[in-house]
Short mmCIF file of C-alpha atoms in Angstrom, two decimals:
data_model
loop_
_atom_site.label_atom_id
_atom_site.label_comp_id
_atom_site.label_asym_id
_atom_site.label_seq_id
_atom_site.Cartn_x
_atom_site.Cartn_y
_atom_site.Cartn_z
CA MET I 1 5.58 -90.47 -10.25
CA ASP I 2 8.34 -87.86 -10.44
CA ARG I 3 6.05 -85.65 -12.48
CA TRP I 4 3.51 -85.55 -9.64
CA VAL I 5 6.16 -84.83 -7.05
CA LEU I 6 7.45 -81.93 -9.15
CA LYS I 7 3.92 -80.66 -9.65
CA VAL I 8 3.25 -80.71 -5.91
CA GLN I 9 6.55 -78.93 -5.23
CA GLY I 10 5.68 -76.29 -7.79
CA LEU I 11 2.29 -75.72 -6.20
CA GLU I 12 3.87 -75.47 -2.75
CA GLU I 13 6.30 -72.83 -4.04
CA LYS I 14 3.42 -70.89 -5.60
CA LYS I 15 1.48 -71.09 -2.35
CA LYS I 16 4.46 -69.82 -0.37
CA HIS I 17 4.94 -66.93 -2.80
CA TYR I 18 1.29 -65.87 -2.57
CA GLU I 19 1.35 -66.15 1.22
CA GLN I 20 4.35 -63.82 1.31
CA VAL I 21 2.62 -61.33 -0.98
CA LEU I 22 -0.53 -61.39 1.14
CA GLN I 23 1.49 -60.99 4.34
CA ARG I 24 3.21 -57.88 2.94
CA GLU I 25 -0.19 -56.47 1.98
CA LEU I 26 -1.58 -57.16 5.45
CA ASP I 27 1.46 -55.54 7.07
CA GLY I 28 0.87 -52.44 4.94
CA LEU I 29 -2.80 -52.37 5.89
CA ASP I 30 -1.87 -52.66 9.57
CA ASP I 31 0.43 -49.66 9.21
CA GLU I 32 -2.28 -47.64 7.48
CA PHE I 33 -4.85 -48.62 10.10
CA ASN I 34 -2.54 -47.58 12.93
CA THR I 35 -1.94 -44.23 11.24
CA LEU I 36 -5.67 -43.65 10.81
CA LYS I 37 -6.29 -44.61 14.43
CA PHE I 38 -3.68 -42.10 15.57
CA LEU I 39 -5.18 -39.36 13.38
CA ALA I 40 -8.66 -40.12 14.72
CA GLN I 41 -7.38 -39.78 18.28
CA GLU I 42 -5.72 -36.48 17.41
CA LEU I 43 -8.98 -35.18 15.92
CA GLN I 44 -10.85 -36.27 19.02
CA VAL I 45 -8.42 -34.36 21.23
CA ARG I 46 -8.82 -31.24 19.08
CA ALA I 47 -12.62 -31.56 19.06
CA ASN I 48 -12.66 -31.89 22.85
CA SER I 49 -10.43 -28.84 23.16
CA ILE I 50 -12.74 -26.77 20.94
CA ARG I 51 -15.79 -27.89 22.97
CA PHE I 52 -14.01 -26.97 26.20
CA GLN I 53 -13.10 -23.53 24.85
CA LYS I 54 -16.68 -22.86 23.71
CA ALA I 55 -18.05 -23.93 27.10
CA ALA I 56 -15.68 -21.61 28.98
#
């Protein structure tokens, strides 16, 4: 019986570890996505400015 309890505890620790690793990865992806979103907005502003200058 103790063997099964220890096995379950070990699996729970593994699960927690992998969840933490995945959470760090997701946090990093969120940061990258936000950076890309900001850069896309900046490019849109520049493109609009160029269009406005050409139209004038």
